[in-house]
Structures are given as structure tokens and as C-alpha cells.
Coordinates of C-alpha atoms in Angstrom, one line a residue:
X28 CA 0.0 0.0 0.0
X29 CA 1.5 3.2 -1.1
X30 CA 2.6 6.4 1.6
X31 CA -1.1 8.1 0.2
X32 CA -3.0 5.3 1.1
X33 CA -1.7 4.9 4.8
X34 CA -3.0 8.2 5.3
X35 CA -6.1 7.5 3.6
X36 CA -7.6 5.1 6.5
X37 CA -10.1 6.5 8.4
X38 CA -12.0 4.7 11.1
X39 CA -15.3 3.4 10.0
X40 CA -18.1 6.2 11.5
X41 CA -20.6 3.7 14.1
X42 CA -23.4 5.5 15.9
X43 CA -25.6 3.8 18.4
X44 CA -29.0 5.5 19.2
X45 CA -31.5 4.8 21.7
X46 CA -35.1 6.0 22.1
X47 CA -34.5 8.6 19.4
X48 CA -31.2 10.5 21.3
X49 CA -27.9 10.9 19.8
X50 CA -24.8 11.7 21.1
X51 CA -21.6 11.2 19.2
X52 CA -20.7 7.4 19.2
X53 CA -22.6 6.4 22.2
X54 CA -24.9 4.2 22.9
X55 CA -27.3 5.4 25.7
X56 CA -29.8 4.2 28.2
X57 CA -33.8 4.3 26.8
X58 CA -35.3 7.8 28.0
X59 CA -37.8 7.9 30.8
X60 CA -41.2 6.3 29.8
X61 CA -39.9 4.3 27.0
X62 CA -38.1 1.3 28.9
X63 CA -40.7 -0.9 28.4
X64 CA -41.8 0.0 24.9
X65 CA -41.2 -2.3 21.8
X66 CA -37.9 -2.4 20.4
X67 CA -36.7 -2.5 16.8
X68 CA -33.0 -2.1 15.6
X69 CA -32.6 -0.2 12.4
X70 CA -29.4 0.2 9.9
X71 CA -28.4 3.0 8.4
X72 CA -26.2 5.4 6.2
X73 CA -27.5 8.9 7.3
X74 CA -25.3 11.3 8.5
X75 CA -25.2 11.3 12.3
X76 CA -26.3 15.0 11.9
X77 CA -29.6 14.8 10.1
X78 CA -30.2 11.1 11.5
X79 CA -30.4 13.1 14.9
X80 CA -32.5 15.5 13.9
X81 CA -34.8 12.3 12.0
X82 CA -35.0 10.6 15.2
X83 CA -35.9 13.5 17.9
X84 CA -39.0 13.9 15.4
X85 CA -39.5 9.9 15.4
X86 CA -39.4 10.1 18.8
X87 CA -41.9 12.6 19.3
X88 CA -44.6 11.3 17.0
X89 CA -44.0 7.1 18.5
X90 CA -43.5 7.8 21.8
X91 CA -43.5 3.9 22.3
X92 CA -41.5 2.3 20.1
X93 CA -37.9 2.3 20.9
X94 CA -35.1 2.3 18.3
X95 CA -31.5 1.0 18.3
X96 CA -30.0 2.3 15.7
X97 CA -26.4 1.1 13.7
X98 CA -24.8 4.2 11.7
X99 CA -22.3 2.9 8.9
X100 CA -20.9 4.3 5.8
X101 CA -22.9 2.5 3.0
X102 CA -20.2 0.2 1.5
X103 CA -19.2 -0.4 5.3
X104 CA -22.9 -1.2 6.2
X105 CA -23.5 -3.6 2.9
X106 CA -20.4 -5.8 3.9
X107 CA -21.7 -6.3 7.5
X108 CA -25.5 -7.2 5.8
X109 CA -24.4 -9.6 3.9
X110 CA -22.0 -11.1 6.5
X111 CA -25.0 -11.1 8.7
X112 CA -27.3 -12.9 6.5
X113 CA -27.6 -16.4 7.9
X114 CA -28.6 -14.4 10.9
X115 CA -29.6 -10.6 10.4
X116 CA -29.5 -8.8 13.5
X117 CA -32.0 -5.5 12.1
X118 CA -35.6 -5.0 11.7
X119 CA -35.3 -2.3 9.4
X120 CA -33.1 -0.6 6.9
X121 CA -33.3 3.1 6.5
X122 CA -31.7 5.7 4.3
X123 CA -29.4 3.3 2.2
X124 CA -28.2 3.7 -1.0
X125 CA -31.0 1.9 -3.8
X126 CA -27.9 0.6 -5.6
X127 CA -26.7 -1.1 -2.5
X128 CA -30.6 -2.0 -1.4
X129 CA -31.3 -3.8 -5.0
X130 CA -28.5 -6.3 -4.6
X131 CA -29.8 -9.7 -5.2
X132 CA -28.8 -10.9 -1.6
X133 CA -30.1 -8.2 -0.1
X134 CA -33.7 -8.1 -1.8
X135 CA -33.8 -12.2 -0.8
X136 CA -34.0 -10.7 2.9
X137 CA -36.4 -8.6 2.8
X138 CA -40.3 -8.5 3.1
X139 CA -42.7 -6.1 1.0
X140 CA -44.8 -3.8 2.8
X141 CA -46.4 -1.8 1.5
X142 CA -46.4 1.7 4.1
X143 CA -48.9 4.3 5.0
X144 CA -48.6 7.2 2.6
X145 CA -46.7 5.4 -0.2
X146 CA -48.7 7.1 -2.7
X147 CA -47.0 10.3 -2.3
X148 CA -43.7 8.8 -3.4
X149 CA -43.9 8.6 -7.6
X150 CA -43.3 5.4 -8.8
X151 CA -39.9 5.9 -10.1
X152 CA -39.0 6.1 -6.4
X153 CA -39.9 2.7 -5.4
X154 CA -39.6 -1.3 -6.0
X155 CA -42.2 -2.2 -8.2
X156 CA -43.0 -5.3 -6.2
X157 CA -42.9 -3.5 -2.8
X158 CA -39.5 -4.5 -1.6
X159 CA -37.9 -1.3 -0.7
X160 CA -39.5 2.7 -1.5
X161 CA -37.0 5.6 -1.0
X162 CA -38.4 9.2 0.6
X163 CA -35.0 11.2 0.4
X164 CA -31.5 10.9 -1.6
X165 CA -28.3 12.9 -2.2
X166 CA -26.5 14.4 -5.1
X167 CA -23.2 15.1 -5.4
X168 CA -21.4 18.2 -5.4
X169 CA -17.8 19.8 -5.1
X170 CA -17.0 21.9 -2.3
X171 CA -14.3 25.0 -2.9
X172 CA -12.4 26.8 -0.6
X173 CA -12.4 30.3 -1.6
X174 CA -9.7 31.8 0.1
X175 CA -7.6 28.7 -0.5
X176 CA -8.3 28.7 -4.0
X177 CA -7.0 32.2 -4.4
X178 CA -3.9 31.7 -2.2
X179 CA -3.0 29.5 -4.7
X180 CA -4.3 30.8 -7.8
X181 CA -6.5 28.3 -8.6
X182 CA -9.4 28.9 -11.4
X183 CA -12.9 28.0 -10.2
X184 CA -13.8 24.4 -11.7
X185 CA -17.6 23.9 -12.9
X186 CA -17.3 20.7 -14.5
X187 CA -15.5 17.5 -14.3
X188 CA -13.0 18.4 -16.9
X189 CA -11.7 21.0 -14.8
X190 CA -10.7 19.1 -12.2
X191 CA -8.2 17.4 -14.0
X192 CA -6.1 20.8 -15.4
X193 CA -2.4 20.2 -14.6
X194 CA -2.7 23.1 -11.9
X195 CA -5.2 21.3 -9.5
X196 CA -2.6 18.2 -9.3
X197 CA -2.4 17.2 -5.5
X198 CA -5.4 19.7 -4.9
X199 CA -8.2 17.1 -4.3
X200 CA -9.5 14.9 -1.9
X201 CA -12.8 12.7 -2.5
X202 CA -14.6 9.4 -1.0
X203 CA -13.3 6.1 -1.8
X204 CA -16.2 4.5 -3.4
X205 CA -15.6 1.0 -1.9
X206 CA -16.5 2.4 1.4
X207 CA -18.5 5.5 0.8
X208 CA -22.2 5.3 -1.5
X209 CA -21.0 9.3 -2.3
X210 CA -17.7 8.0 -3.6
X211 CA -19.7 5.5 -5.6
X212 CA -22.3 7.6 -7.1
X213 CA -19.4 9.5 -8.8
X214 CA -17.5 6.8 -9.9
X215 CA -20.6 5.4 -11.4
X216 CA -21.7 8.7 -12.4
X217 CA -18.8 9.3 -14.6
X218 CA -18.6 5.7 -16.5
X219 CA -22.5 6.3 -17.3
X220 CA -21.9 9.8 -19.0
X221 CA -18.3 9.2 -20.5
X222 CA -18.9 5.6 -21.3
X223 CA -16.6 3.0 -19.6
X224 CA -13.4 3.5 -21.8
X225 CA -13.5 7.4 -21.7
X226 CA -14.6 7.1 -17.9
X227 CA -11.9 4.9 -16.5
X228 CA -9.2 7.2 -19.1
X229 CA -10.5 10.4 -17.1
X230 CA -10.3 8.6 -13.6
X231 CA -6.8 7.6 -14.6
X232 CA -6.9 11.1 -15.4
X233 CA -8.4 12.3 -12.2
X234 CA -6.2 10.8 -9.5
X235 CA -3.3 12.9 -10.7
X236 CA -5.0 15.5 -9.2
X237 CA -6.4 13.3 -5.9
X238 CA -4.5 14.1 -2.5
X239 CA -6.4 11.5 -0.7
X240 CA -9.4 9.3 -0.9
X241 CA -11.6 8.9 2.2
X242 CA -13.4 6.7 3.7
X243 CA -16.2 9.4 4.7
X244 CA -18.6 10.7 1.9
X245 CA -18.6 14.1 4.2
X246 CA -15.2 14.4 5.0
X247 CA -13.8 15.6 2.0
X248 CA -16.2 18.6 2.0
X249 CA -15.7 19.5 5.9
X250 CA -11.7 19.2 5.0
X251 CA -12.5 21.6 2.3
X252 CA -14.2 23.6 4.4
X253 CA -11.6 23.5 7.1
X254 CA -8.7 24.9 4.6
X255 CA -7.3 21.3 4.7
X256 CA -7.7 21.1 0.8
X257 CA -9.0 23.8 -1.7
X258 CA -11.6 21.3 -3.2
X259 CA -13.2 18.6 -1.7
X260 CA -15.6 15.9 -3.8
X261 CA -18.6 15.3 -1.8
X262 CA -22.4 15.6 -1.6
X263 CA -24.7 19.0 -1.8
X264 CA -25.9 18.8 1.7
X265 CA -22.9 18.9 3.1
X266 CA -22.0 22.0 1.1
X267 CA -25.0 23.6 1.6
X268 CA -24.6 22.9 5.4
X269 CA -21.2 24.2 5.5
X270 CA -21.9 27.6 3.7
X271 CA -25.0 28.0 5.9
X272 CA -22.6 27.6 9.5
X273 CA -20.4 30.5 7.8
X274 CA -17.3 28.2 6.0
X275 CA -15.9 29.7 3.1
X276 CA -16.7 27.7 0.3
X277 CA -19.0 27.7 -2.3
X278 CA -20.8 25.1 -3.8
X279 CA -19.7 23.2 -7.7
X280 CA -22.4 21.1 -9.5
X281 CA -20.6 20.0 -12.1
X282 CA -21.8 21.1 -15.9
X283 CA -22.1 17.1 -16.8
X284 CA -24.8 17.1 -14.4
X285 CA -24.3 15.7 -11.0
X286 CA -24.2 11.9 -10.0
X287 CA -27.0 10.9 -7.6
X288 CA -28.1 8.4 -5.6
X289 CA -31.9 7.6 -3.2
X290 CA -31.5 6.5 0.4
X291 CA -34.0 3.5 0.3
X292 CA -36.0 1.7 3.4
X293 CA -37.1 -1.7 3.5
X294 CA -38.5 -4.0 6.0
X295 CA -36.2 -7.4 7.1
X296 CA -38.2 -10.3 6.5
X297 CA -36.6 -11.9 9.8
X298 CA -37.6 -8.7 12.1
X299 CA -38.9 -10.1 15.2
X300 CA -41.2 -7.4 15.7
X301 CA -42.7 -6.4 12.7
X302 CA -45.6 -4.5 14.5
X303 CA -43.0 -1.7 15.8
X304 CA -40.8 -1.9 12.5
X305 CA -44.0 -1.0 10.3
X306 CA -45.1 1.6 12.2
X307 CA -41.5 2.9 12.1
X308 CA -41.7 2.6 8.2
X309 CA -45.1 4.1 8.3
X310 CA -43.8 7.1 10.3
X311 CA -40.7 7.5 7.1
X312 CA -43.8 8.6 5.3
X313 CA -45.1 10.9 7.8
X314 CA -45.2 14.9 7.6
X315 CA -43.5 15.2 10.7
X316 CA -40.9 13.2 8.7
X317 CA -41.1 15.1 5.3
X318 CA -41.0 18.6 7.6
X319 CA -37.6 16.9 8.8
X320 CA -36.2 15.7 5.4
X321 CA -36.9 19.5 4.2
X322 CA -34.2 20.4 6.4
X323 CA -31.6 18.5 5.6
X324 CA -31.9 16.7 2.2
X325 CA -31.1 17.5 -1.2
X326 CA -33.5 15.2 -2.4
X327 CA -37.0 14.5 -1.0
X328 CA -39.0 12.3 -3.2
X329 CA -42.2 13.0 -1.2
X330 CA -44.6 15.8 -4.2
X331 CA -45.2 19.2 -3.3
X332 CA -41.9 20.5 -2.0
X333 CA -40.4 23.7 -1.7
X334 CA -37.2 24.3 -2.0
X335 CA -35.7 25.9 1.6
X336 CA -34.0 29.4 1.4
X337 CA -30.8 28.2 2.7
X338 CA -30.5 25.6 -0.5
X339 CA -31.4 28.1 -2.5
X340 CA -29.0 30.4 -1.3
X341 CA -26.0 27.6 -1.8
X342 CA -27.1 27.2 -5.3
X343 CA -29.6 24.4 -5.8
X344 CA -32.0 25.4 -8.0
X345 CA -35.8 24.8 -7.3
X346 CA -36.2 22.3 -9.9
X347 CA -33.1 20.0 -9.5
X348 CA -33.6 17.6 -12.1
X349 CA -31.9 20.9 -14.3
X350 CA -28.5 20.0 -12.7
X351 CA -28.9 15.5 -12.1
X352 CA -27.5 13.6 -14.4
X353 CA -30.3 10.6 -15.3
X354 CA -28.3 7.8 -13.0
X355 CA -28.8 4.3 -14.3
X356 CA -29.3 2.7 -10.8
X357 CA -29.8 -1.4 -11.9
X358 CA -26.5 -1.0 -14.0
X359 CA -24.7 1.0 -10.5
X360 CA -26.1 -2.0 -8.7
X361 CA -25.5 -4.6 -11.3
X362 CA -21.9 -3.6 -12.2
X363 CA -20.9 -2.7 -8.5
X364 CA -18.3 -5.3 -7.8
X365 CA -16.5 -5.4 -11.0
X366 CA -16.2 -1.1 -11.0
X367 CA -15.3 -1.3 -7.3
X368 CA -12.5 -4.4 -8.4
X369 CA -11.2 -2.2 -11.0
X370 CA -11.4 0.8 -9.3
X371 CA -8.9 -0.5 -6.4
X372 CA -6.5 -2.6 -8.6
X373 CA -5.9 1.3 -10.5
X374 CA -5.5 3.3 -7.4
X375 CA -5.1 1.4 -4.2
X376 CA -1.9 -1.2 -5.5

């Protein structure tokens, strides 16, 4: 493993949460008047920022359900799913990547349900056969450190093209796809719109001008953000998060159109209480839950949003379909392995 690779290992993000609370890593005792409620564990990919915020709200509207909750990175959270499944240990899945959740060992675990509310989520959103529906996803996004950028004279990128101009060489960080679903969604991203000749030639092309690949599909915008990097390859709410707390960076979507990706639930045919684990897949669908996605998500699936001010103000545009790029996500799903094989015999030997 080469010198940039040993300082690419990050330890894999875990979050325990009980009864709805959250604090840092910690797993902590059920909250008064909830100790003898029913229990459900859920996995997840959510950021333990907004999957705080998701749960205070969860815990509000079912007072008496009581959820354990696992928080991994999605490539980190597929390996431990299918090393669990003899024996799955969750009742639910929650806000995991649809070209993880489509895998044909995953889909042979779960149960169709069909929720409370699912007709607000278009069809495109969903499993046709009821086996998984998705209410919120991410898009990615390139995060730019302005000051940085003009220390060194950099010119602002807008497309992917840019980023590999001999002058950002060394300049980048971005997720490593084999753990993180943002790191994915680009790679995939790119081999969809360039083709898979062209895509892997500008990847080759593109880790000339990579520092470091991460683990975290966050980190590379809050290193950004920090002055660490001038550019960081992440996900839009990250960005738009880190320009609303004052950081100064702006906000890329590349010209191509950006990559994308839905955060999927699905009910665990072995849950032991499926009673608890529907209502928690009802309550996904809820307003209380759509009122919390508006906050934080890029992407909410759920008709008849509008767009917050502070997304606005990063520069997402109301209608965001203008900036996606028209993902593909059975050949993501279908072609996972063999990209993610490739991907680290070119840049991890």
C-alpha cells in the first residue's frame, strides 16, 4: 500500500441511538417512559447529523417504540449485511443507497410492505414489487475553498473536466467509493456519462490530481471547508450545510450534471417485531418526517416541496432535475463489484 494510502484510512463512523437520542458514538440508556416499549434495531447510512434530527422527530410522533439504531458508511454497512445474512441482526433498513438496497442478496431478505402514505412517493421512487421505496436521496457536489483557492491561484472548476487541469494536481480529496455510497455515485456517475473506456481514461486522469481518498462521503467537503484542501468531492448537503454555519466555500455542480443516488427503506423479512418496525416505516412517510427531510436533504422524493432558502442560497436550483445527471441505478447496482475491483487494482496497488 503506497505512503497516500496509509493516510487515507479513516476509522469506519458507528453510531448507536437509543429512544431517538444521539450523542456522538454512544450508545445510551432508553429515556424515561420508554423502557418498556417495543424495540426494533434499524441500519443505516444517514449522517449522524440529520439522523439526529430524523430521530428527535420519530421520537416525538412514537413515543412507544424504541429504536436502536447502527450508523455505517454504505459500502461499510453492505459488507456487514451480507456477513450477517444467515442471521440478520436489524428490523429495518433506512436511508441506504437503492444501488446497495437492489442487490440480489439483499432483496432475498427482505419483506414487501407496503407503508402508510406510499402514494406520495412517484413510482420511479420505489420497487415495483414492494420491496424497498426511497423518501430522500443525495447528489453530489464539489465543495471550494475560496480563500484557499486564491492563495494558490487556482481557477474556479464547474465541471468534471476541470478538475483534472495540470494546476489542480495534488489539490483534491474525494470518498473512496468501496466504502462510501457518495464516492460511488461518482465513480458510477462518470462511467454512465463518459462511457466506460473514456470514464476509467479520465479517472486515470483524475487521481493525478487526488491528495487523498476517504473513507467518509462528508469528509472531504468538511476538510474543504476547514482549509485542509481547496476542493473537496462530496455531496450538496454537506455544502450547503457548511456555507449555511459560515465556512468559506461555495458550492460546484458540475456542468455534466451531478451523479446521484436515493437513500431506500425496506422491512427485514426476519424482524422479530414487525408490528413496531411498520409503524416505524409508516412514520418515514409521515409529515412530521417530510418537515424533517426539508431540512436536511437535497432530495426528497415525497410531491409538493419547496425548496428551503438556505438551499437556495448555496445554489440548488428549485427544480433540480436541471442540474442531475439521469443515473442508471440497476447497472450502478448490477456492475458494482467489477467497478469497485477495477477501481482498487488502479489506485489502491
Amino acid at each position: 500500500m503506497t505512503d497516500r494510502f496509509a493516510r487515507r484510512a479513516v476509522l469506519a463512523g458507528v453510531a448507536r441511538v437509543t429512544a431517538g437520542v444521539f450523542v456522538g458514538a454512544t450508545l445510551l440508556a432508553a429515556l424515561p417512559g420508554v423502557a418498556d416499549a417495543g424495540k426494533i434495531t434499524v441500519y443505516t447510512s444517514y449522517e449522524e447529523d440529520e439522523l439526529a434530527s430524523f430521530l428527535e422527530a420519530m421520537q416525538e410522533d412514537l413515543p412507544d417504540v424504541e429504536v436502536d439504531v447502527l450508523r455505517l458508511s454504505t459500502g461499510d454497512l453492505r459488507a456487514r449485511m451480507l456477513a450477517e445474512a444467515d442471521n440478520p441482526k436489524h428490523d429495518v433498513i433506512w436511508g441506504w443507497a437503492a444501488t446497495s438496497m437492489v442487490d440480489p442478496r439483499i432483496m432475498e431478505m427482505i419483506e414487501p410492505y407496503t407503508p402508510e402514505g406510499i402514494d406520495k412517493v412517484p413510482a420511479r421512487f420505489r420497487d415495483k414489487d414492494g420491496h424497498w421505496f426511497a423518501t430522500t436521496g443525495y447528489m453530489g457536489a464539489f465543495c471550494v475553498n475560496l480563500p484557499e483557492m486564491e492563495k494558490a491561484g487556482l481557477p474556479m472548476p464547474t465541471s468534471w473536466q476541470d478538475l483534472t487541469k495540470p494546476e489542480f494536481e495534488g489539490k483534491l480529496v474525494m470518498p473512496n467509493p468501496a466504502s462510501s455510497g457518495t464516492g460511488y455515485l461518482h465513480v458510477a456517475s462518470i462511467l454512465q456519462m463518459m462511457g466506460e473506456e473514456k470514464g476509467w481514461e479520465y479517472l486515470d486522469a483524475l487521481d493525478k490530481s487526488m491528495d487523498q481518498y476517504i473513507k467518509s462521503g462528508s469528509k472531504p467537503c468538511n476538510a474543504a471547508s476547514a482549509g485542509e484542501f481547496p476542493i473537496g468531492i462530496s455531496f450538496a448537503l454537506r455544502a450547503i450545510k457548511n456555507i449555511d454555519e459560515g465556512y468559506p466555500i461555495a458550492m460546484v455542480l458540475p456542468s455534466e450534471g451531478a451523479g446521484h443516488e436515493l437513500e431506500a427503506n425496506a422491512l427485514m423479512a426476519s424482524s422479530q417485531n414487525k408490528e413496531d418496525a411498520k409503524k416505524f416505516l409508516d412514520w418515514t412517510l409521515s409529515k412530521s418526517a417530510e418537515e424533517q427531510y426539508n431540512k436536511w436533504k437535497s432530495i426528497v422524493t415525497m410531491q409538493g416541496r419547496e425548496m428551503p432558502e438556505k438551499f437556495k442560497a448555496a445554489g440548488l436550483p428549485d427544480d433540480i432535475s436541471t442540474v442531475l445527471f439521469e443515473m442508471d441505478y440497476a447497472w450502478a447496482a448490477e456492475n458494482r463489484d467489477r467497478i469497485l475491483a477495477e477501481w482498487q487494482k488502479r489506485y489502491e496497488e
